[in-house]
Amino acid sequence: MLEHGGRLLRAVRQYGIAREHWLDLSSGIAPWPFPIPSIPVQAWARLPETHDGLEQAACRYYGAAQLLPVAGSQAAIQALPLLRPPGNVGVLSPCYAEHAHAWQRAGHQLTALDETQVKASLDHLDVLVLVNPNNPTGRSLPRETVLAWHQRLAARGGWLLVDEAFMDNTPACSVVDCAERPGLIVLRSFGKFFGLAGVRLGFVAAEGSLLSRLADLLGPWTINGPTRVLAQASLADQATQHLQRERCAAYSLRLAQLLARGGLAVSGGCDLFQYVRCQHAAHLHDHLARSGILVRLFEQPSALRFGLPACEADELRLAQALATYKKDTP
């Protein structure tokens, strides 16, 4: 398996610190879960129904014409490369590593691209994959740019796959409302913004024929009954959604300021995390872990991603660990 954030039990074993004493900032997941509704017994006892209103609630929330629920957007990431014959795939990098891994495993030829190389490469690609806002850098591409790239690819029968896992905080930048256009596929993650990653839910927006092929590949009952109940309640809870956007924005700004005071220049980020490129990332990662603080380490380029602390006490703990590192590092 590829490296991911959120592997807290591994850190518990490696550093000998009990789980309850950790501050886990290794995943870009909102640290304030939405309220869990009452789950009817029938949701546990019966096979899930696909006409219970989940798809309609998701379409209203995302502003999409049609969507396919999947068991986390990871399920779609692994399945979509199987729906095209092997071809040339560009991946806007750095990027969530599972994308490149899935396309390469399915026999496609991959090219890592930075933003300045995409325009000149489009006519040689069958598929372009991008994460917007980017994971891990937080870089957000303008909607107009994304749609222009799609238009060029679609004119030759190509695909543009846009992973919008971190888009809920800035919905005006999304292209999900255009996903019925041939060749445009948009992934949305439920768990990150709603703070409920454990339910394993995501959505795919695309033209109907492609969604049908993807549904056939994934098979029936991909979303369990309790998740379908929980998701509908969260997708309809506009008051908590508004609160979540406000506090994510506020705490992300506070995190950026905290890191700056700790001597770390923020290189990027969004309302769910901050990203710091630094040569000593591995050393700092280890120092924080020895203080019971888990962050996400990247080797190429050398960088750290910090998720949002949930409260002032967590912020203070991180600030103290950074101050100790700054004091002890020549």
mmCIF file of C-alpha atoms in Angstrom:
data_model
loop_
_atom_site.group_PDB
_atom_site.id
_atom_site.type_symbol
_atom_site.label_atom_id
_atom_site.label_comp_id
_atom_site.label_asym_id
_atom_site.label_seq_id
_atom_site.Cartn_x
_atom_site.Cartn_y
_atom_site.Cartn_z
ATOM 1 C CA MET A 1 0.000 0.000 0.000
ATOM 2 C CA LEU A 2 1.074 3.570 -0.638
ATOM 3 C CA GLU A 3 1.884 5.954 2.191
ATOM 4 C CA HIS A 4 -1.072 7.893 3.633
ATOM 5 C CA GLY A 5 -1.887 10.074 6.571
ATOM 6 C CA GLY A 6 -4.036 8.821 9.411
ATOM 7 C CA ARG A 7 -1.917 5.789 10.301
ATOM 8 C CA LEU A 8 -2.023 6.560 13.987
ATOM 9 C CA LEU A 9 -1.721 2.975 15.265
ATOM 10 C CA ARG A 10 1.564 2.590 13.410
ATOM 11 C CA ALA A 11 2.865 5.713 15.160
ATOM 12 C CA VAL A 12 1.663 4.339 18.495
ATOM 13 C CA ARG A 13 3.774 1.233 17.969
ATOM 14 C CA GLN A 14 6.781 3.078 16.573
ATOM 15 C CA TYR A 15 7.055 5.777 19.250
ATOM 16 C CA GLY A 16 5.585 3.950 22.237
ATOM 17 C CA ILE A 17 3.028 6.661 23.011
ATOM 18 C CA ALA A 18 -0.491 5.556 23.919
ATOM 19 C CA ARG A 19 -3.161 6.368 21.350
ATOM 20 C CA GLU A 20 -5.100 8.686 23.662
ATOM 21 C CA HIS A 21 -2.042 10.925 24.071
ATOM 22 C CA TRP A 22 -1.630 11.695 20.355
ATOM 23 C CA LEU A 23 -2.623 14.820 18.454
ATOM 24 C CA ASP A 24 -3.270 13.525 14.934
ATOM 25 C CA LEU A 25 -2.852 16.259 12.297
ATOM 26 C CA SER A 26 -1.763 13.872 9.553
ATOM 27 C CA SER A 27 -4.978 13.923 7.485
ATOM 28 C CA GLY A 28 -6.737 16.842 5.823
ATOM 29 C CA ILE A 29 -10.030 15.972 7.509
ATOM 30 C CA ALA A 30 -12.130 18.545 9.354
ATOM 31 C CA PRO A 31 -11.671 17.819 13.076
ATOM 32 C CA TRP A 32 -15.326 18.618 13.846
ATOM 33 C CA PRO A 33 -17.575 15.708 12.755
ATOM 34 C CA PHE A 34 -21.135 16.481 11.725
ATOM 35 C CA PRO A 35 -23.797 15.225 14.151
ATOM 36 C CA ILE A 36 -24.727 11.556 13.772
ATOM 37 C CA PRO A 37 -28.494 11.124 13.252
ATOM 38 C CA SER A 38 -30.558 8.337 14.729
ATOM 39 C CA ILE A 39 -30.089 5.292 12.486
ATOM 40 C CA PRO A 40 -33.260 3.180 12.059
ATOM 41 C CA VAL A 41 -32.876 -0.526 12.729
ATOM 42 C CA GLN A 42 -34.026 -1.204 9.164
ATOM 43 C CA ALA A 43 -30.893 0.504 7.838
ATOM 44 C CA TRP A 44 -28.833 -2.172 9.568
ATOM 45 C CA ALA A 45 -31.143 -5.104 8.911
ATOM 46 C CA ARG A 46 -32.044 -4.693 5.224
ATOM 47 C CA LEU A 47 -30.006 -4.492 2.031
ATOM 48 C CA PRO A 48 -29.454 -0.855 1.006
ATOM 49 C CA GLU A 49 -32.017 0.683 -1.345
ATOM 50 C CA THR A 50 -30.789 2.884 -4.185
ATOM 51 C CA HIS A 51 -33.933 5.014 -4.390
ATOM 52 C CA ASP A 52 -33.961 6.306 -0.823
ATOM 53 C CA GLY A 53 -33.106 9.920 -1.682
ATOM 54 C CA LEU A 54 -29.316 9.889 -1.208
ATOM 55 C CA GLU A 55 -28.527 10.595 -4.853
ATOM 56 C CA GLN A 56 -31.041 13.456 -4.962
ATOM 57 C CA ALA A 57 -29.682 14.979 -1.734
ATOM 58 C CA ALA A 58 -26.139 14.785 -3.102
ATOM 59 C CA CYS A 59 -27.132 16.386 -6.410
ATOM 60 C CA ARG A 60 -28.730 19.277 -4.553
ATOM 61 C CA TYR A 61 -25.724 19.759 -2.284
ATOM 62 C CA TYR A 62 -23.063 19.533 -5.005
ATOM 63 C CA GLY A 63 -25.074 21.220 -7.762
ATOM 64 C CA ALA A 64 -24.617 18.264 -10.114
ATOM 65 C CA ALA A 65 -27.054 16.864 -12.633
ATOM 66 C CA GLN A 66 -26.299 13.234 -11.762
ATOM 67 C CA LEU A 67 -23.993 11.403 -9.368
ATOM 68 C CA LEU A 68 -22.914 7.902 -8.481
ATOM 69 C CA PRO A 69 -22.235 7.217 -4.783
ATOM 70 C CA VAL A 70 -19.121 5.119 -4.231
ATOM 71 C CA ALA A 71 -17.405 3.613 -1.195
ATOM 72 C CA GLY A 72 -15.051 6.557 -0.853
ATOM 73 C CA SER A 73 -13.611 8.339 -3.887
ATOM 74 C CA GLN A 74 -10.741 5.841 -3.600
ATOM 75 C CA ALA A 75 -13.037 3.200 -5.118
ATOM 76 C CA ALA A 76 -13.517 5.341 -8.223
ATOM 77 C CA ILE A 77 -9.818 6.202 -8.416
ATOM 78 C CA GLN A 78 -9.007 2.504 -8.676
ATOM 79 C CA ALA A 79 -11.849 1.622 -11.067
ATOM 80 C CA LEU A 80 -11.848 4.447 -13.623
ATOM 81 C CA PRO A 81 -8.532 3.456 -15.302
ATOM 82 C CA LEU A 82 -10.160 0.118 -16.177
ATOM 83 C CA LEU A 83 -12.813 1.858 -18.281
ATOM 84 C CA ARG A 84 -10.343 3.042 -20.951
ATOM 85 C CA PRO A 85 -7.868 1.125 -23.103
ATOM 86 C CA PRO A 86 -4.218 1.802 -22.171
ATOM 87 C CA GLY A 87 -3.168 5.273 -23.266
ATOM 88 C CA ASN A 88 -1.170 8.360 -22.346
ATOM 89 C CA VAL A 89 -2.121 9.832 -18.999
ATOM 90 C CA GLY A 90 -0.820 13.097 -17.600
ATOM 91 C CA VAL A 91 -0.900 13.682 -13.851
ATOM 92 C CA LEU A 92 -0.558 17.207 -12.510
ATOM 93 C CA SER A 93 2.107 16.732 -9.847
ATOM 94 C CA PRO A 94 2.749 16.600 -6.976
ATOM 95 C CA CYS A 95 -0.518 14.782 -6.502
ATOM 96 C CA TYR A 96 -2.400 12.315 -4.323
ATOM 97 C CA ALA A 97 -0.304 9.257 -5.125
ATOM 98 C CA GLU A 98 -3.171 6.791 -5.578
ATOM 99 C CA HIS A 99 -4.100 8.406 -8.908
ATOM 100 C CA ALA A 100 -0.805 7.667 -10.657
ATOM 101 C CA HIS A 101 -0.616 4.264 -9.010
ATOM 102 C CA ALA A 102 -4.060 3.219 -10.310
ATOM 103 C CA TRP A 103 -3.494 4.360 -13.898
ATOM 104 C CA GLN A 104 -0.053 2.793 -14.054
ATOM 105 C CA ARG A 105 -1.307 -0.500 -12.633
ATOM 106 C CA ALA A 106 -3.984 -0.606 -15.354
ATOM 107 C CA GLY A 107 -1.291 -0.406 -18.068
ATOM 108 C CA HIS A 108 -1.406 3.281 -18.982
ATOM 109 C CA GLN A 109 1.713 5.348 -19.751
ATOM 110 C CA LEU A 110 2.138 8.133 -17.212
ATOM 111 C CA THR A 111 3.693 11.573 -17.470
ATOM 112 C CA ALA A 112 4.102 13.790 -14.416
ATOM 113 C CA LEU A 113 3.412 17.428 -15.328
ATOM 114 C CA ASP A 114 3.634 20.709 -13.542
ATOM 115 C CA GLU A 115 1.086 23.412 -14.205
ATOM 116 C CA THR A 116 3.244 25.206 -16.786
ATOM 117 C CA GLN A 117 3.580 22.045 -18.909
ATOM 118 C CA VAL A 118 -0.072 21.088 -19.219
ATOM 119 C CA LYS A 119 -1.123 23.360 -22.071
ATOM 120 C CA ALA A 120 1.642 22.130 -24.374
ATOM 121 C CA SER A 121 0.960 18.491 -23.478
ATOM 122 C CA LEU A 122 -2.817 18.278 -23.884
ATOM 123 C CA ASP A 123 -2.772 17.258 -27.562
ATOM 124 C CA HIS A 124 -0.604 14.250 -26.704
ATOM 125 C CA LEU A 125 -2.727 12.996 -23.792
ATOM 126 C CA ASP A 126 -5.722 10.709 -23.612
ATOM 127 C CA VAL A 127 -6.398 11.572 -19.982
ATOM 128 C CA LEU A 128 -5.341 14.389 -17.658
ATOM 129 C CA VAL A 129 -5.680 13.867 -13.911
ATOM 130 C CA LEU A 130 -5.614 16.744 -11.462
ATOM 131 C CA VAL A 131 -6.571 17.385 -7.848
ATOM 132 C CA ASN A 132 -8.204 20.749 -7.221
ATOM 133 C CA PRO A 133 -7.470 22.133 -4.667
ATOM 134 C CA ASN A 134 -4.286 20.145 -4.918
ATOM 135 C CA ASN A 135 -3.310 17.552 -2.372
ATOM 136 C CA PRO A 136 -0.799 18.140 -0.814
ATOM 137 C CA THR A 137 0.072 21.687 -1.923
ATOM 138 C CA GLY A 138 -3.373 23.287 -1.632
ATOM 139 C CA ARG A 139 -2.904 25.045 -4.981
ATOM 140 C CA SER A 140 -6.281 25.887 -6.517
ATOM 141 C CA LEU A 141 -6.718 26.158 -10.278
ATOM 142 C CA PRO A 142 -9.208 28.659 -11.717
ATOM 143 C CA ARG A 143 -12.441 27.123 -12.941
ATOM 144 C CA GLU A 144 -11.911 28.688 -16.378
ATOM 145 C CA THR A 145 -8.541 26.981 -16.766
ATOM 146 C CA VAL A 146 -9.926 23.572 -15.837
ATOM 147 C CA LEU A 147 -12.824 23.868 -18.289
ATOM 148 C CA ALA A 148 -10.517 25.029 -21.084
ATOM 149 C CA TRP A 149 -8.288 22.001 -20.562
ATOM 150 C CA HIS A 150 -11.337 19.757 -20.635
ATOM 151 C CA GLN A 151 -12.552 21.249 -23.885
ATOM 152 C CA ARG A 152 -9.283 20.468 -25.642
ATOM 153 C CA LEU A 153 -9.185 16.907 -24.332
ATOM 154 C CA ALA A 154 -12.839 16.174 -25.045
ATOM 155 C CA ALA A 155 -12.483 17.334 -28.649
ATOM 156 C CA ARG A 156 -10.249 14.286 -29.199
ATOM 157 C CA GLY A 157 -12.264 11.861 -27.077
ATOM 158 C CA GLY A 158 -10.065 12.388 -24.031
ATOM 159 C CA TRP A 159 -10.941 12.628 -20.361
ATOM 160 C CA LEU A 160 -10.264 15.226 -17.726
ATOM 161 C CA LEU A 161 -10.470 13.662 -14.257
ATOM 162 C CA VAL A 162 -10.787 16.303 -11.543
ATOM 163 C CA ASP A 163 -10.500 15.173 -7.939
ATOM 164 C CA GLU A 164 -12.297 17.811 -5.863
ATOM 165 C CA ALA A 165 -11.872 16.076 -2.504
ATOM 166 C CA PHE A 166 -11.082 19.401 -0.770
ATOM 167 C CA MET A 167 -13.505 21.609 -2.722
ATOM 168 C CA ASP A 168 -16.413 21.807 -0.234
ATOM 169 C CA ASN A 169 -14.961 24.889 1.453
ATOM 170 C CA THR A 170 -14.797 26.786 -1.870
ATOM 171 C CA PRO A 171 -17.727 25.435 -3.925
ATOM 172 C CA ALA A 172 -17.732 28.366 -6.366
ATOM 173 C CA CYS A 173 -14.468 27.046 -7.837
ATOM 174 C CA SER A 174 -15.915 23.601 -8.598
ATOM 175 C CA VAL A 175 -16.663 22.285 -12.094
ATOM 176 C CA VAL A 176 -19.043 19.591 -10.837
ATOM 177 C CA ASP A 177 -22.001 21.444 -12.365
ATOM 178 C CA CYS A 178 -20.456 20.822 -15.819
ATOM 179 C CA ALA A 179 -19.793 17.119 -15.311
ATOM 180 C CA GLU A 180 -22.538 15.987 -17.650
ATOM 181 C CA ARG A 181 -20.281 17.122 -20.501
ATOM 182 C CA PRO A 182 -18.604 14.164 -22.248
ATOM 183 C CA GLY A 183 -15.094 13.529 -21.005
ATOM 184 C CA LEU A 184 -15.359 15.453 -17.728
ATOM 185 C CA ILE A 185 -15.293 13.350 -14.558
ATOM 186 C CA VAL A 186 -15.410 14.949 -11.109
ATOM 187 C CA LEU A 187 -14.754 13.146 -7.830
ATOM 188 C CA ARG A 188 -16.074 14.446 -4.541
ATOM 189 C CA SER A 189 -15.172 13.151 -1.081
ATOM 190 C CA PHE A 190 -17.760 13.166 1.688
ATOM 191 C CA GLY A 191 -15.546 12.391 4.658
ATOM 192 C CA LYS A 192 -13.117 15.304 4.619
ATOM 193 C CA PHE A 193 -15.410 18.330 4.887
ATOM 194 C CA PHE A 194 -18.062 16.561 6.975
ATOM 195 C CA GLY A 195 -15.401 15.164 9.322
ATOM 196 C CA LEU A 196 -16.723 11.637 8.846
ATOM 197 C CA ALA A 197 -14.011 9.850 6.883
ATOM 198 C CA GLY A 198 -14.789 6.545 8.597
ATOM 199 C CA VAL A 199 -18.062 6.123 6.719
ATOM 200 C CA ARG A 200 -16.135 5.701 3.420
ATOM 201 C CA LEU A 201 -18.355 7.654 1.031
ATOM 202 C CA GLY A 202 -17.657 9.615 -2.127
ATOM 203 C CA PHE A 203 -19.432 10.648 -5.309
ATOM 204 C CA VAL A 204 -18.604 10.592 -8.995
ATOM 205 C CA ALA A 205 -20.160 13.130 -11.364
ATOM 206 C CA ALA A 206 -19.977 12.428 -15.110
ATOM 207 C CA GLU A 207 -22.153 11.754 -18.140
ATOM 208 C CA GLY A 208 -24.770 9.069 -17.610
ATOM 209 C CA SER A 209 -23.247 6.413 -19.850
ATOM 210 C CA LEU A 210 -19.923 6.522 -18.018
ATOM 211 C CA LEU A 211 -21.613 6.396 -14.606
ATOM 212 C CA SER A 212 -23.521 3.301 -15.746
ATOM 213 C CA ARG A 213 -20.309 1.576 -16.790
ATOM 214 C CA LEU A 214 -18.663 2.482 -13.506
ATOM 215 C CA ALA A 215 -21.671 1.224 -11.525
ATOM 216 C CA ASP A 216 -21.566 -2.093 -13.396
ATOM 217 C CA LEU A 217 -17.871 -2.458 -12.607
ATOM 218 C CA LEU A 218 -18.262 -1.685 -8.904
ATOM 219 C CA GLY A 219 -21.311 -3.886 -8.438
ATOM 220 C CA PRO A 220 -24.414 -3.543 -6.228
ATOM 221 C CA TRP A 221 -24.729 -2.320 -2.625
ATOM 222 C CA THR A 222 -21.506 -0.339 -2.589
ATOM 223 C CA ILE A 223 -22.893 2.040 0.079
ATOM 224 C CA ASN A 224 -24.238 0.502 3.277
ATOM 225 C CA GLY A 225 -27.616 1.440 4.694
ATOM 226 C CA PRO A 226 -26.474 3.375 7.803
ATOM 227 C CA THR A 227 -24.102 5.481 5.692
ATOM 228 C CA ARG A 228 -26.940 6.346 3.316
ATOM 229 C CA VAL A 229 -29.050 7.607 6.247
ATOM 230 C CA LEU A 230 -26.186 9.561 7.816
ATOM 231 C CA ALA A 231 -25.108 11.153 4.533
ATOM 232 C CA GLN A 232 -28.576 12.405 3.656
ATOM 233 C CA ALA A 233 -28.853 14.147 7.023
ATOM 234 C CA SER A 234 -25.434 15.793 6.641
ATOM 235 C CA LEU A 235 -25.980 16.853 3.035
ATOM 236 C CA ALA A 236 -29.230 18.590 4.039
ATOM 237 C CA ASP A 237 -27.825 20.275 7.177
ATOM 238 C CA GLN A 238 -27.139 23.740 5.783
ATOM 239 C CA ALA A 239 -26.642 25.356 9.187
ATOM 240 C CA THR A 240 -23.796 23.018 10.148
ATOM 241 C CA GLN A 241 -22.320 23.314 6.663
ATOM 242 C CA HIS A 242 -22.154 27.090 7.059
ATOM 243 C CA LEU A 243 -20.566 26.731 10.499
ATOM 244 C CA GLN A 244 -18.065 24.199 9.175
ATOM 245 C CA ARG A 245 -16.908 26.504 6.377
ATOM 246 C CA GLU A 246 -16.487 29.394 8.800
ATOM 247 C CA ARG A 247 -14.469 27.515 11.391
ATOM 248 C CA CYS A 248 -12.325 25.689 8.808
ATOM 249 C CA ALA A 249 -11.362 29.027 7.256
ATOM 250 C CA ALA A 250 -10.659 30.590 10.639
ATOM 251 C CA TYR A 251 -8.624 27.695 12.022
ATOM 252 C CA SER A 252 -6.676 27.258 8.790
ATOM 253 C CA LEU A 253 -5.610 30.909 8.943
ATOM 254 C CA ARG A 254 -4.680 30.504 12.603
ATOM 255 C CA LEU A 255 -2.653 27.414 11.728
ATOM 256 C CA ALA A 256 -0.741 29.298 9.023
ATOM 257 C CA GLN A 257 0.054 32.071 11.505
ATOM 258 C CA LEU A 258 1.097 29.546 14.161
ATOM 259 C CA LEU A 259 3.478 27.839 11.749
ATOM 260 C CA ALA A 260 4.975 31.173 10.725
ATOM 261 C CA ARG A 261 5.612 32.060 14.369
ATOM 262 C CA GLY A 262 7.285 28.667 14.717
ATOM 263 C CA GLY A 263 9.713 29.520 11.931
ATOM 264 C CA LEU A 264 8.002 27.573 9.152
ATOM 265 C CA ALA A 265 7.187 29.374 5.927
ATOM 266 C CA VAL A 266 3.876 28.088 4.592
ATOM 267 C CA SER A 267 4.213 27.049 0.938
ATOM 268 C CA GLY A 268 0.534 26.426 0.282
ATOM 269 C CA GLY A 269 -2.676 25.154 1.760
ATOM 270 C CA CYS A 270 -6.429 25.400 1.806
ATOM 271 C CA ASP A 271 -9.135 25.605 4.448
ATOM 272 C CA LEU A 272 -8.461 22.009 5.580
ATOM 273 C CA PHE A 273 -4.653 21.945 5.843
ATOM 274 C CA GLN A 274 -1.405 23.872 5.496
ATOM 275 C CA TYR A 275 1.632 22.736 3.490
ATOM 276 C CA VAL A 276 5.264 23.496 4.339
ATOM 277 C CA ARG A 277 8.230 22.674 2.104
ATOM 278 C CA CYS A 278 11.496 22.428 4.018
ATOM 279 C CA GLN A 279 14.730 20.486 3.730
ATOM 280 C CA HIS A 280 14.533 19.238 7.301
ATOM 281 C CA ALA A 281 10.976 17.887 6.995
ATOM 282 C CA ALA A 282 11.871 14.339 8.056
ATOM 283 C CA HIS A 283 13.723 15.568 11.146
ATOM 284 C CA LEU A 284 10.859 17.858 12.162
ATOM 285 C CA HIS A 285 8.327 15.090 11.540
ATOM 286 C CA ASP A 286 10.252 12.833 13.922
ATOM 287 C CA HIS A 287 10.564 15.583 16.544
ATOM 288 C CA LEU A 288 6.827 16.223 16.489
ATOM 289 C CA ALA A 289 6.057 12.513 16.649
ATOM 290 C CA ARG A 290 8.246 12.165 19.749
ATOM 291 C CA SER A 291 6.023 14.879 21.229
ATOM 292 C CA GLY A 292 2.911 12.859 20.310
ATOM 293 C CA ILE A 293 1.985 15.011 17.316
ATOM 294 C CA LEU A 294 1.502 13.227 14.000
ATOM 295 C CA VAL A 295 1.746 15.194 10.735
ATOM 296 C CA ARG A 296 2.063 14.024 7.139
ATOM 297 C CA LEU A 297 5.579 13.682 5.743
ATOM 298 C CA PHE A 298 6.378 13.924 2.019
ATOM 299 C CA GLU A 299 9.779 12.994 0.642
ATOM 300 C CA GLN A 300 9.589 14.386 -2.927
ATOM 301 C CA PRO A 301 9.678 17.283 -2.500
ATOM 302 C CA SER A 302 10.624 17.331 1.166
ATOM 303 C CA ALA A 303 7.563 18.735 2.902
ATOM 304 C CA LEU A 304 5.038 18.443 5.715
ATOM 305 C CA ARG A 305 1.269 18.790 5.660
ATOM 306 C CA PHE A 306 -0.489 19.940 8.830
ATOM 307 C CA GLY A 307 -4.170 19.225 9.388
ATOM 308 C CA LEU A 308 -6.289 21.593 11.461
ATOM 309 C CA PRO A 309 -6.002 21.556 15.264
ATOM 310 C CA ALA A 310 -9.522 21.328 16.678
ATOM 311 C CA CYS A 311 -9.156 23.744 19.604
ATOM 312 C CA GLU A 312 -6.883 26.250 21.300
ATOM 313 C CA ALA A 313 -5.357 23.548 23.503
ATOM 314 C CA ASP A 314 -4.286 21.601 20.403
ATOM 315 C CA GLU A 315 -2.880 24.773 18.850
ATOM 316 C CA LEU A 316 -0.888 25.496 22.011
ATOM 317 C CA ARG A 317 0.507 21.965 22.057
ATOM 318 C CA LEU A 318 1.684 22.273 18.452
ATOM 319 C CA ALA A 319 3.156 25.735 19.096
ATOM 320 C CA GLN A 320 5.107 24.456 22.100
ATOM 321 C CA ALA A 321 6.522 21.516 20.118
ATOM 322 C CA LEU A 322 7.612 23.848 17.313
ATOM 323 C CA ALA A 323 9.186 26.248 19.784
ATOM 324 C CA THR A 324 11.177 23.381 21.330
ATOM 325 C CA TYR A 325 12.351 22.293 17.883
ATOM 326 C CA LYS A 326 13.354 25.829 16.950
ATOM 327 C CA LYS A 327 15.276 26.209 20.207
ATOM 328 C CA ASP A 328 17.117 22.882 19.922
ATOM 329 C CA THR A 329 17.916 23.041 16.180
ATOM 330 C CA PRO A 330 21.090 24.930 15.190
#
